[in-house]
Short mmCIF file of C-alpha atoms and ligand atoms in Angstrom, two decimals:
data_model
loop_
_atom_site.label_atom_id
_atom_site.label_comp_id
_atom_site.label_asym_id
_atom_site.label_seq_id
_atom_site.Cartn_x
_atom_site.Cartn_y
_atom_site.Cartn_z
CA MET A 14 -51.93 115.54 7.95
CA LYS A 15 -55.14 114.27 6.38
CA ALA A 16 -56.47 111.15 8.19
CA LEU A 17 -55.31 108.30 6.01
CA ARG A 18 -56.63 104.75 5.81
CA ILE A 19 -53.71 102.40 5.49
CA LEU A 20 -53.54 98.66 5.05
CA VAL A 21 -50.43 96.72 6.09
CA ILE A 22 -50.02 93.28 4.48
CA GLU A 23 -47.31 91.18 6.16
CA ASP A 24 -47.26 87.58 7.24
CA GLN A 25 -44.80 87.96 10.12
CA ASN A 26 -46.80 89.03 13.15
CA PHE A 27 -44.06 90.93 14.91
CA GLN A 28 -43.00 92.89 11.83
CA ARG A 29 -46.62 93.71 10.99
CA LYS A 30 -47.42 94.93 14.50
CA MET A 31 -44.30 97.09 14.54
CA ILE A 32 -45.25 98.77 11.29
CA VAL A 33 -48.85 99.33 12.39
CA HIS A 34 -47.58 100.82 15.63
CA MET A 35 -45.15 103.15 13.87
CA LEU A 36 -47.77 104.32 11.37
CA ARG A 37 -50.16 105.10 14.19
CA SER A 38 -47.48 107.02 16.03
CA LEU A 39 -47.01 109.09 12.87
CA GLY A 40 -50.67 110.10 13.10
CA ALA A 41 -51.82 108.04 10.13
CA GLY A 42 -55.53 107.78 10.97
CA GLU A 43 -56.87 104.25 10.55
CA VAL A 44 -54.36 101.43 10.11
CA CYS A 45 -55.66 97.91 9.26
CA GLN A 46 -53.71 94.70 8.83
CA ALA A 47 -53.78 91.48 6.83
CA SER A 48 -51.39 88.54 6.86
CA ASN A 49 -51.43 87.81 3.14
CA GLY A 50 -52.72 89.08 -0.20
CA ARG A 51 -55.87 86.96 -0.16
CA GLN A 52 -56.97 88.27 3.21
CA ALA A 53 -56.18 91.83 2.12
CA LEU A 54 -58.30 91.53 -1.01
CA ASP A 55 -61.17 90.08 1.00
CA MET A 56 -61.01 93.06 3.34
CA MET A 57 -60.95 95.53 0.47
CA GLN A 58 -63.85 93.87 -1.31
CA ALA A 59 -66.01 93.41 1.78
CA LYS A 60 -69.43 95.05 1.72
CA HIS A 61 -69.36 98.62 3.10
CA ALA A 62 -65.55 98.56 3.17
CA LEU A 63 -64.09 102.06 3.04
CA PRO A 64 -61.36 102.58 0.45
CA PHE A 65 -57.73 102.62 1.55
CA HIS A 66 -55.38 105.44 0.61
CA ILE A 67 -52.17 103.44 0.95
CA VAL A 68 -51.37 99.73 0.98
CA LEU A 69 -48.00 98.51 2.28
CA CYS A 70 -47.30 95.05 0.99
CA ASP A 71 -44.71 92.39 1.76
CA LEU A 72 -43.64 90.24 -1.18
CA ASP A 73 -43.02 86.76 0.16
CA MET A 74 -46.23 85.58 1.83
CA PRO A 75 -48.25 82.33 1.94
CA GLU A 76 -51.52 81.88 -0.02
CA MET A 77 -51.27 85.00 -2.14
CA ASP A 78 -47.87 86.63 -2.44
CA GLY A 79 -47.13 90.31 -2.95
CA MET A 80 -46.72 90.10 -6.72
CA GLU A 81 -50.11 88.54 -7.26
CA PHE A 82 -51.71 91.02 -4.87
CA ILE A 83 -50.17 93.94 -6.79
CA ARG A 84 -51.57 92.58 -10.05
CA HIS A 85 -55.09 92.49 -8.55
CA LEU A 86 -54.62 95.89 -6.95
CA ALA A 87 -53.74 97.46 -10.31
CA LYS A 88 -56.88 96.07 -11.85
CA LEU A 89 -59.36 96.58 -9.01
CA TYR A 90 -58.10 99.65 -7.16
CA PRO A 91 -55.83 101.70 -9.43
CA ALA A 92 -56.33 104.81 -7.27
CA VAL A 93 -54.74 103.25 -4.19
CA SER A 94 -51.08 104.05 -3.56
CA ALA A 95 -48.83 101.06 -2.92
CA VAL A 96 -45.57 100.54 -1.08
CA ILE A 97 -43.50 97.39 -1.46
CA MET A 98 -41.75 96.04 1.65
CA SER A 99 -39.25 93.25 1.48
CA GLY A 100 -36.24 91.68 3.05
CA MET A 101 -35.12 90.40 -0.35
CA ASP A 102 -32.04 91.79 -1.99
CA TYR A 103 -32.14 94.98 -3.96
CA ALA A 104 -32.33 93.36 -7.42
CA VAL A 105 -35.51 91.49 -6.54
CA ILE A 106 -37.18 94.54 -5.05
CA ALA A 107 -36.19 96.60 -8.09
CA SER A 108 -37.70 94.12 -10.52
CA VAL A 109 -40.96 93.97 -8.56
CA GLU A 110 -41.03 97.75 -8.54
CA LYS A 111 -40.77 97.72 -12.28
CA MET A 112 -43.46 95.07 -12.54
CA ALA A 113 -45.81 97.10 -10.32
CA ARG A 114 -45.35 100.22 -12.43
CA SER A 115 -45.94 98.23 -15.62
CA TYR A 116 -49.23 96.98 -14.20
CA GLY A 117 -50.13 100.62 -13.60
CA VAL A 118 -50.02 100.62 -9.82
CA LYS A 119 -49.54 104.02 -8.15
CA LEU A 120 -46.28 102.98 -6.51
CA LEU A 121 -44.96 105.27 -3.80
CA GLY A 122 -41.77 103.28 -3.45
CA ALA A 123 -40.13 100.25 -1.94
CA ILE A 124 -38.69 99.90 1.53
CA GLU A 125 -36.26 97.35 2.83
CA LYS A 126 -37.26 95.43 5.93
CA PRO A 127 -37.13 95.99 8.76
CA ALA A 128 -38.88 99.27 8.04
CA SER A 129 -37.75 102.26 10.09
CA LEU A 130 -39.90 105.07 11.41
CA LYS A 131 -38.04 107.47 9.13
CA GLN A 132 -38.78 105.42 6.00
CA LEU A 133 -42.46 105.28 6.88
CA GLU A 134 -42.56 108.97 7.55
CA GLU A 135 -40.99 109.69 4.17
CA ILE A 136 -43.55 107.49 2.46
CA LEU A 137 -46.43 109.34 4.12
CA GLU A 138 -44.93 112.68 3.16
CA LEU A 139 -44.49 111.58 -0.42
CA HIS A 140 -48.10 110.47 -0.55
CA GLN A 141 -49.24 113.83 0.78
CA GLN A 142 -47.11 115.66 -1.76
CA ILE A 143 -48.46 113.63 -4.68
CA GLU A 144 -52.05 114.15 -3.56
CA THR A 145 -51.54 117.91 -3.27
CA GLU A 146 -50.05 118.04 -6.72
CA ALA A 147 -52.91 116.04 -8.18
CA GLN A 148 -55.30 118.70 -6.93
CA ARG A 149 -53.55 121.46 -8.81
CA PRO A 150 -54.99 122.41 -12.20
CA ALA A 151 -53.96 119.95 -14.87
CA ALA A 152 -52.11 122.70 -16.68
CA ALA A 153 -49.37 122.73 -14.11
CA LEU A 154 -48.63 119.04 -14.63
CA ALA A 155 -49.52 118.15 -18.17
CA SER A 156 -47.26 119.09 -21.02
CA PHE A 157 -48.36 118.81 -24.62
CA THR A 158 -46.83 118.60 -28.04
CA LEU A 159 -47.54 121.06 -30.82
CA GLU A 160 -49.25 118.27 -32.71
CA GLU A 161 -51.69 117.68 -29.85
CA VAL A 162 -52.46 121.39 -29.62
CA LEU A 163 -53.04 121.71 -33.37
CA HIS A 164 -55.29 118.67 -33.28
CA ALA A 165 -57.29 120.22 -30.43
CA LEU A 166 -57.60 123.42 -32.49
CA SER A 167 -59.00 121.47 -35.42
CA GLU A 168 -61.46 119.85 -33.01
CA ASN A 169 -62.54 123.25 -31.60
CA GLN A 170 -61.56 122.29 -28.06
CA PHE A 171 -60.76 125.86 -27.02
CA GLU A 172 -63.14 128.30 -25.45
CA PRO A 173 -62.99 131.69 -23.79
CA PHE A 174 -63.29 131.87 -20.01
CA LEU A 175 -64.51 135.27 -18.90
CA GLN A 176 -63.14 137.31 -16.01
CA PRO A 177 -65.12 140.36 -14.91
CA LYS A 178 -63.76 143.91 -15.11
CA ILE A 179 -65.27 146.23 -12.54
CA GLY A 180 -65.68 150.00 -12.92
CA MET A 181 -64.30 151.69 -9.81
CA ASP A 182 -66.79 154.56 -9.89
CA THR A 183 -69.89 152.38 -9.62
CA GLY A 184 -68.53 149.03 -8.48
CA SER A 185 -70.46 147.26 -11.24
CA ILE A 186 -69.33 144.92 -13.97
CA ILE A 187 -68.48 146.87 -17.09
CA GLY A 188 -66.72 144.20 -19.10
CA ALA A 189 -64.95 140.88 -19.23
CA GLU A 190 -61.62 139.62 -20.47
CA ALA A 191 -61.78 136.47 -22.57
CA LEU A 192 -58.96 134.11 -21.61
CA ALA A 193 -58.28 131.00 -23.69
CA ARG A 194 -58.92 127.63 -22.06
CA TRP A 195 -58.41 124.24 -23.62
CA ILE A 196 -61.21 121.92 -22.54
CA HIS A 197 -59.18 118.75 -22.79
CA PRO A 198 -61.28 115.57 -23.07
CA GLU A 199 -59.09 113.78 -20.49
CA HIS A 200 -57.25 116.46 -18.51
CA GLY A 201 -60.08 118.96 -18.14
CA VAL A 202 -59.51 122.70 -18.20
CA ILE A 203 -56.00 123.67 -19.32
CA ALA A 204 -54.60 127.20 -18.87
CA PRO A 205 -52.89 129.05 -21.75
CA GLY A 206 -49.35 128.56 -20.43
CA ALA A 207 -49.53 124.98 -21.73
CA PHE A 208 -50.40 125.84 -25.34
CA ILE A 209 -49.86 129.51 -26.23
CA PRO A 210 -46.04 129.42 -26.14
CA LEU A 211 -46.12 126.36 -28.43
CA LEU A 212 -48.42 128.12 -30.89
CA GLU A 213 -46.43 131.36 -30.73
CA ARG A 214 -43.07 129.70 -31.31
CA SER A 215 -44.32 127.70 -34.28
CA GLY A 216 -46.15 130.62 -35.87
CA ASN A 217 -49.56 129.02 -35.35
CA MET A 218 -51.39 131.64 -33.30
CA LYS A 219 -53.81 132.66 -36.02
CA GLY A 220 -56.19 129.71 -35.56
CA LEU A 221 -56.51 130.30 -31.84
CA THR A 222 -56.84 134.07 -32.22
CA PHE A 223 -59.76 133.74 -34.59
CA MET A 224 -61.46 131.00 -32.63
CA MET A 225 -61.23 133.16 -29.51
CA LEU A 226 -62.47 136.27 -31.33
CA GLU A 227 -65.45 134.47 -32.74
CA ARG A 228 -66.41 132.81 -29.48
CA ALA A 229 -65.81 135.92 -27.42
CA ALA A 230 -68.02 137.90 -29.82
CA HIS A 231 -70.75 135.27 -29.42
CA ALA A 232 -70.41 135.49 -25.65
CA ARG A 233 -70.73 139.29 -25.87
CA ARG A 234 -73.94 138.89 -27.90
CA MET A 235 -75.35 136.32 -25.49
CA LEU A 236 -74.65 138.60 -22.52
CA ASP A 237 -76.22 141.56 -24.31
CA GLU A 238 -79.33 139.52 -25.09
CA ASN A 239 -79.58 138.73 -21.39
CA GLY A 240 -79.46 142.37 -20.41
CA TYR A 241 -75.71 142.78 -19.85
CA PRO A 242 -74.29 144.96 -22.64
CA LEU A 243 -70.66 144.50 -21.56
CA ILE A 244 -67.43 145.23 -23.37
CA VAL A 245 -65.48 142.03 -24.01
CA SER A 246 -61.68 142.11 -24.24
CA VAL A 247 -59.75 139.65 -26.41
CA ASN A 248 -55.98 139.13 -26.30
CA LEU A 249 -53.98 139.70 -29.44
CA SER A 250 -50.29 138.99 -29.64
CA LEU A 251 -48.25 141.55 -31.43
CA SER A 252 -46.73 138.87 -33.65
CA SER A 253 -50.07 138.37 -35.44
CA LEU A 254 -50.09 142.02 -36.48
CA ALA A 255 -47.47 141.61 -39.19
CA ASP A 256 -50.14 140.51 -41.65
CA THR A 257 -51.79 143.65 -43.05
CA THR A 258 -55.04 141.85 -43.85
CA LEU A 259 -55.57 141.14 -40.14
CA ALA A 260 -57.68 144.21 -39.34
CA ASP A 261 -60.16 143.33 -42.05
CA SER A 262 -60.43 139.68 -41.01
CA ILE A 263 -60.90 140.61 -37.36
CA THR A 264 -63.61 143.12 -38.22
CA ARG A 265 -65.38 140.56 -40.39
CA VAL A 266 -65.38 137.84 -37.72
CA VAL A 267 -66.77 140.21 -35.10
CA ARG A 268 -69.45 141.68 -37.35
CA ASP A 269 -70.46 138.21 -38.58
CA ALA A 270 -71.16 137.30 -34.96
CA GLY A 271 -73.57 140.23 -34.83
CA VAL A 272 -71.31 142.40 -32.68
CA ASP A 273 -70.27 146.03 -33.18
CA PRO A 274 -66.48 146.52 -32.90
CA HIS A 275 -67.14 149.27 -30.33
CA HIS A 276 -68.02 146.49 -27.91
CA ILE A 277 -64.71 144.69 -28.25
CA ILE A 278 -61.34 145.69 -26.81
CA LEU A 279 -58.19 144.13 -28.21
CA GLU A 280 -55.48 143.71 -25.56
CA ILE A 281 -52.10 143.80 -27.24
CA THR A 282 -49.09 142.20 -25.62
CA GLU A 283 -45.60 143.04 -26.65
CA SER A 284 -43.59 139.95 -25.82
CA ALA A 285 -40.68 140.58 -28.15
CA ALA A 286 -39.26 143.46 -30.10
CA MET A 287 -41.74 144.52 -32.72
CA SER A 288 -40.23 143.56 -36.04
CA SER A 289 -42.90 144.62 -38.50
CA VAL A 290 -43.54 147.99 -36.93
CA ALA A 291 -45.15 149.60 -39.97
CA GLU A 292 -47.54 146.70 -40.61
CA ALA A 293 -48.56 146.52 -36.95
CA LEU A 294 -49.26 150.24 -36.87
CA GLU A 295 -51.29 150.01 -40.07
CA ASN A 296 -53.43 147.23 -38.53
CA LEU A 297 -53.86 149.00 -35.21
CA ALA A 298 -54.82 152.33 -36.79
CA ARG A 299 -57.37 150.54 -38.98
CA LEU A 300 -58.80 148.54 -36.06
CA ARG A 301 -59.16 151.75 -34.04
CA MET A 302 -60.95 153.46 -36.93
CA ARG A 303 -63.39 150.59 -37.14
CA GLY A 304 -64.25 151.18 -33.49
CA PHE A 305 -62.27 148.55 -31.58
CA GLY A 306 -60.84 149.59 -28.23
CA LEU A 307 -57.07 149.00 -27.99
CA SER A 308 -55.37 148.15 -24.75
CA ILE A 309 -51.67 147.99 -23.94
CA ASP A 310 -51.54 144.73 -22.03
CA ASP A 311 -49.00 143.84 -19.33
CA TYR A 312 -47.97 147.48 -19.08
CA GLY A 313 -44.58 147.77 -17.45
CA THR A 314 -43.29 144.36 -18.51
CA GLY A 315 -43.22 144.91 -22.27
CA TYR A 316 -40.22 145.26 -24.44
CA SER A 317 -40.36 149.03 -24.70
CA SER A 318 -43.50 150.23 -23.03
CA MET A 319 -42.79 153.93 -23.28
CA GLN A 320 -42.16 153.77 -26.97
CA GLN A 321 -45.36 151.86 -27.59
CA LEU A 322 -47.42 154.51 -25.90
CA THR A 323 -46.52 157.12 -28.44
CA ARG A 324 -47.04 154.86 -31.42
CA VAL A 325 -50.26 153.01 -30.81
CA PRO A 326 -53.65 154.75 -30.88
CA PHE A 327 -54.64 152.92 -27.72
CA THR A 328 -57.61 153.58 -25.42
CA GLU A 329 -56.59 151.65 -22.30
CA LEU A 330 -53.50 150.94 -20.27
CA LYS A 331 -53.49 147.67 -18.43
CA ILE A 332 -51.11 147.50 -15.48
CA ASP A 333 -49.58 144.05 -15.17
CA LYS A 334 -50.51 141.88 -12.21
CA SER A 335 -46.86 141.49 -11.23
CA PHE A 336 -47.01 145.13 -10.05
CA VAL A 337 -50.53 145.10 -8.71
CA SER A 338 -50.49 141.94 -6.59
CA ASP A 339 -48.93 142.79 -3.24
CA SER A 340 -48.66 146.50 -4.09
CA ALA A 341 -50.59 147.40 -0.95
CA ASN A 342 -47.70 146.05 1.15
CA ASN A 343 -44.75 146.93 -1.03
CA SER A 344 -43.90 150.58 -1.46
CA SER A 345 -41.85 150.25 -4.66
CA LEU A 346 -44.66 148.33 -6.37
CA ARG A 347 -47.08 150.95 -5.16
CA VAL A 348 -45.01 153.70 -6.80
CA ILE A 349 -45.05 151.87 -10.13
CA VAL A 350 -48.80 151.31 -9.97
CA GLU A 351 -49.49 154.89 -8.99
CA SER A 352 -47.34 156.39 -11.72
CA SER A 353 -48.99 154.10 -14.29
CA VAL A 354 -52.43 155.28 -13.19
CA ASP A 355 -51.20 158.91 -13.38
CA MET A 356 -49.76 158.40 -16.82
CA ALA A 357 -53.01 156.88 -18.11
CA ARG A 358 -54.89 159.89 -16.76
CA LYS A 359 -52.52 162.35 -18.44
CA LEU A 360 -52.77 160.48 -21.73
CA ASN A 361 -56.54 160.45 -21.38
CA VAL A 362 -56.89 156.67 -21.57
CA LYS A 363 -58.48 154.28 -19.09
CA SER A 364 -56.32 152.68 -16.42
CA VAL A 365 -57.02 149.03 -15.66
CA ALA A 366 -55.32 147.12 -12.84
CA GLU A 367 -55.24 143.33 -13.22
CA GLY A 368 -54.36 140.84 -10.49
CA VAL A 369 -56.28 142.56 -7.69
CA GLU A 370 -56.40 139.87 -5.02
CA VAL A 371 -57.25 141.55 -1.74
CA MET A 372 -59.39 144.35 -0.34
CA GLU A 373 -56.31 146.49 0.54
CA GLU A 374 -55.35 146.61 -3.14
CA TRP A 375 -58.88 147.56 -4.11
CA ASP A 376 -58.87 150.42 -1.60
CA MET A 377 -55.43 151.59 -2.65
CA LEU A 378 -56.38 151.59 -6.35
CA LYS A 379 -59.54 153.51 -5.58
CA ASP A 380 -57.53 156.16 -3.75
CA MET A 381 -55.18 156.40 -6.70
CA GLY A 382 -58.09 156.99 -9.06
CA CYS A 383 -57.67 153.81 -11.10
CA ASP A 384 -60.65 153.38 -13.46
CA VAL A 385 -61.11 149.62 -13.74
CA VAL A 386 -60.01 146.57 -11.74
CA GLN A 387 -59.85 142.89 -12.48
CA GLY A 388 -58.62 140.01 -10.32
CA TYR A 389 -59.33 137.08 -8.05
CA PHE A 390 -60.63 139.52 -5.43
CA ILE A 391 -63.68 139.90 -7.66
CA ALA A 392 -63.70 136.55 -9.48
CA LYS A 393 -61.57 134.05 -11.36
CA PRO A 394 -62.11 133.51 -15.09
CA MET A 395 -65.11 131.23 -15.74
CA GLY A 396 -67.13 129.67 -18.57
CA SER A 397 -69.71 131.93 -20.21
CA ASP A 398 -72.74 130.29 -18.53
CA ALA A 399 -71.14 130.70 -15.11
CA PHE A 400 -70.27 134.28 -16.06
CA LEU A 401 -73.90 135.06 -16.90
CA ASP A 402 -74.87 133.57 -13.57
CA PHE A 403 -72.21 135.73 -11.89
CA CYS A 404 -73.68 138.85 -13.55
CA THR A 405 -77.14 138.08 -12.23
CA ARG A 406 -75.82 137.68 -8.69
CA HIS A 407 -73.26 140.48 -8.63
CA ILE A 408 -73.88 143.27 -6.19
CA PRO A 409 -71.94 146.45 -7.01
CA VAL A 410 -68.84 146.21 -4.85
CA GLU A 411 -69.27 149.62 -3.20
CA SER A 412 -72.66 148.73 -1.78
CA ALA A 413 -71.48 145.29 -0.73
CA TRP A 414 -68.97 146.66 1.76
P1 C2E B 517 -52.93 138.28 -19.37
O1 C2E B 517 -53.53 138.80 -20.63
O2 C2E B 517 -52.05 139.18 -18.59
O3 C2E B 517 -54.17 137.78 -18.50
C1 C2E B 517 -54.25 137.85 -17.10
C2 C2E B 517 -53.85 136.56 -16.46
O4 C2E B 517 -53.85 136.73 -15.05
C3 C2E B 517 -54.82 135.40 -16.72
O5 C2E B 517 -54.08 134.21 -16.70
C4 C2E B 517 -55.72 135.46 -15.50
O6 C2E B 517 -56.37 134.22 -15.23
C5 C2E B 517 -54.73 135.81 -14.43
N1 C2E B 517 -55.33 136.50 -13.30
C6 C2E B 517 -56.44 137.24 -13.26
N2 C2E B 517 -56.66 137.74 -12.04
C7 C2E B 517 -55.65 137.31 -11.26
C8 C2E B 517 -55.31 137.49 -9.87
O7 C2E B 517 -55.98 138.16 -9.10
N3 C2E B 517 -54.18 136.87 -9.44
C9 C2E B 517 -53.41 136.12 -10.26
N4 C2E B 517 -52.32 135.54 -9.75
N5 C2E B 517 -53.69 135.92 -11.57
C10 C2E B 517 -54.80 136.52 -12.06
P2 C2E B 517 -54.28 133.10 -17.80
O8 C2E B 517 -55.73 132.96 -18.10
O9 C2E B 517 -53.51 131.91 -17.36
O10 C2E B 517 -53.61 133.71 -19.10
C11 C2E B 517 -52.23 133.89 -19.17
C12 C2E B 517 -51.84 134.70 -20.38
O11 C2E B 517 -52.08 133.97 -21.57
C13 C2E B 517 -52.63 135.97 -20.53
O12 C2E B 517 -52.10 136.94 -19.67
C14 C2E B 517 -52.43 136.28 -21.99
O13 C2E B 517 -51.19 136.93 -22.21
C15 C2E B 517 -52.34 134.90 -22.59
N6 C2E B 517 -53.62 134.57 -23.25
C16 C2E B 517 -54.74 134.01 -22.71
N7 C2E B 517 -55.70 133.85 -23.66
C17 C2E B 517 -55.17 134.33 -24.82
C18 C2E B 517 -55.65 134.43 -26.16
O14 C2E B 517 -56.79 134.08 -26.51
N8 C2E B 517 -54.78 134.98 -27.10
C19 C2E B 517 -53.53 135.42 -26.76
N9 C2E B 517 -52.77 135.95 -27.72
N10 C2E B 517 -53.06 135.32 -25.51
C20 C2E B 517 -53.85 134.79 -24.54
CA1 CA B 518 -54.79 140.36 -21.23
CA1 CA B 519 -50.76 140.56 -17.50
#
């Protein structure tokens, strides 16, 4: 457990000492004590005072009672977690709990006195759990409404993060996949799981698709100007392909950014049965003729992968990370990956493995003759400035090991 700084506020000496003792026996780090709210605040506000992680507070105390202390705590130290302790009956504790939450205190809970070792242990565990969750990317916690996402689109809050694609023959960076990130003014960087399904379901993908295309094309130009003429991949959901004007609009956006379509790959995901088959094929044939690379994304998970292969004039087969990750240890995954690589070779298209996380997978894919790899083993997706920096520092993987 992380060393925690805890403050126990309780006017009854015996009770306070017991709690301090129990917290220490649970390995809590530093445990301080105060006999009322006033004294506690003085301690917290003292010069050079280190911040507390958790404050346990009695309610009925002389000078400054627990309710008043909680009000100050909410205002002065909103990041500190609080626990209410009381011998009062349940209804009183419940109403103070409600009050504390209304003031905006990070309340871990309330415990009835006398506190038991088990209760204290649970409180510490809960604190740990909440802290761990807070460190996860915001995307995992925050959920948004369609309205918020559309507003963010109108405010241009989305940008492509780039993840390098490495050529197996040389070990150098040959391209990057542009993955949508919402740079939320409050929550920071949000992953696509929190907004793409909303946009897909409501038929609003077009705005994001074009914003991503335009920005990814600009990133490609910036990289080229810095001496890295890479191929940039952009994701395109099959549902957008029903509109037969799409190929022309895509070509226009890319050319307007000063980029030749030969330097862009469109990764197409089949997430549902293709309904407008003819329109999609018309778009894809036209995009291919204009020079765009076409990739079958998430190969193996799609609705009817085999059928797609014969229809689409694609240039790349991208093996989904659900097969690649852990394939070095799992023989059935390995068979799927290997036969996908073989199939790509027979069809004369490039094989790309995504989700490569460890060296063993890299080695295995190299033995199989996979052309391109992408995954956390090389790098996570990053903003375009960081990506440029990554390019300048990258040592071809083969020579690095
Ligand atoms: P995808 O196209 O299959 O993209 C690969 C996903 O795997 C990305 O997740 C990437 O960050 C993640 N990834 C890369 N390497 C590793 C690895 O080694 N291990 C693991 N566990 N994951 C890895 P992300 O960025 O969250 O994107 C999720 C999906 O959202 C994408 O899956 C794609 O289908 C969709 N998406 C993202 N941006 C766009 C976009 O601009 N347009 C459309 N239509 N879809 C997008
Ligand atoms: Ca993709
Ligand atoms: Ca995938």
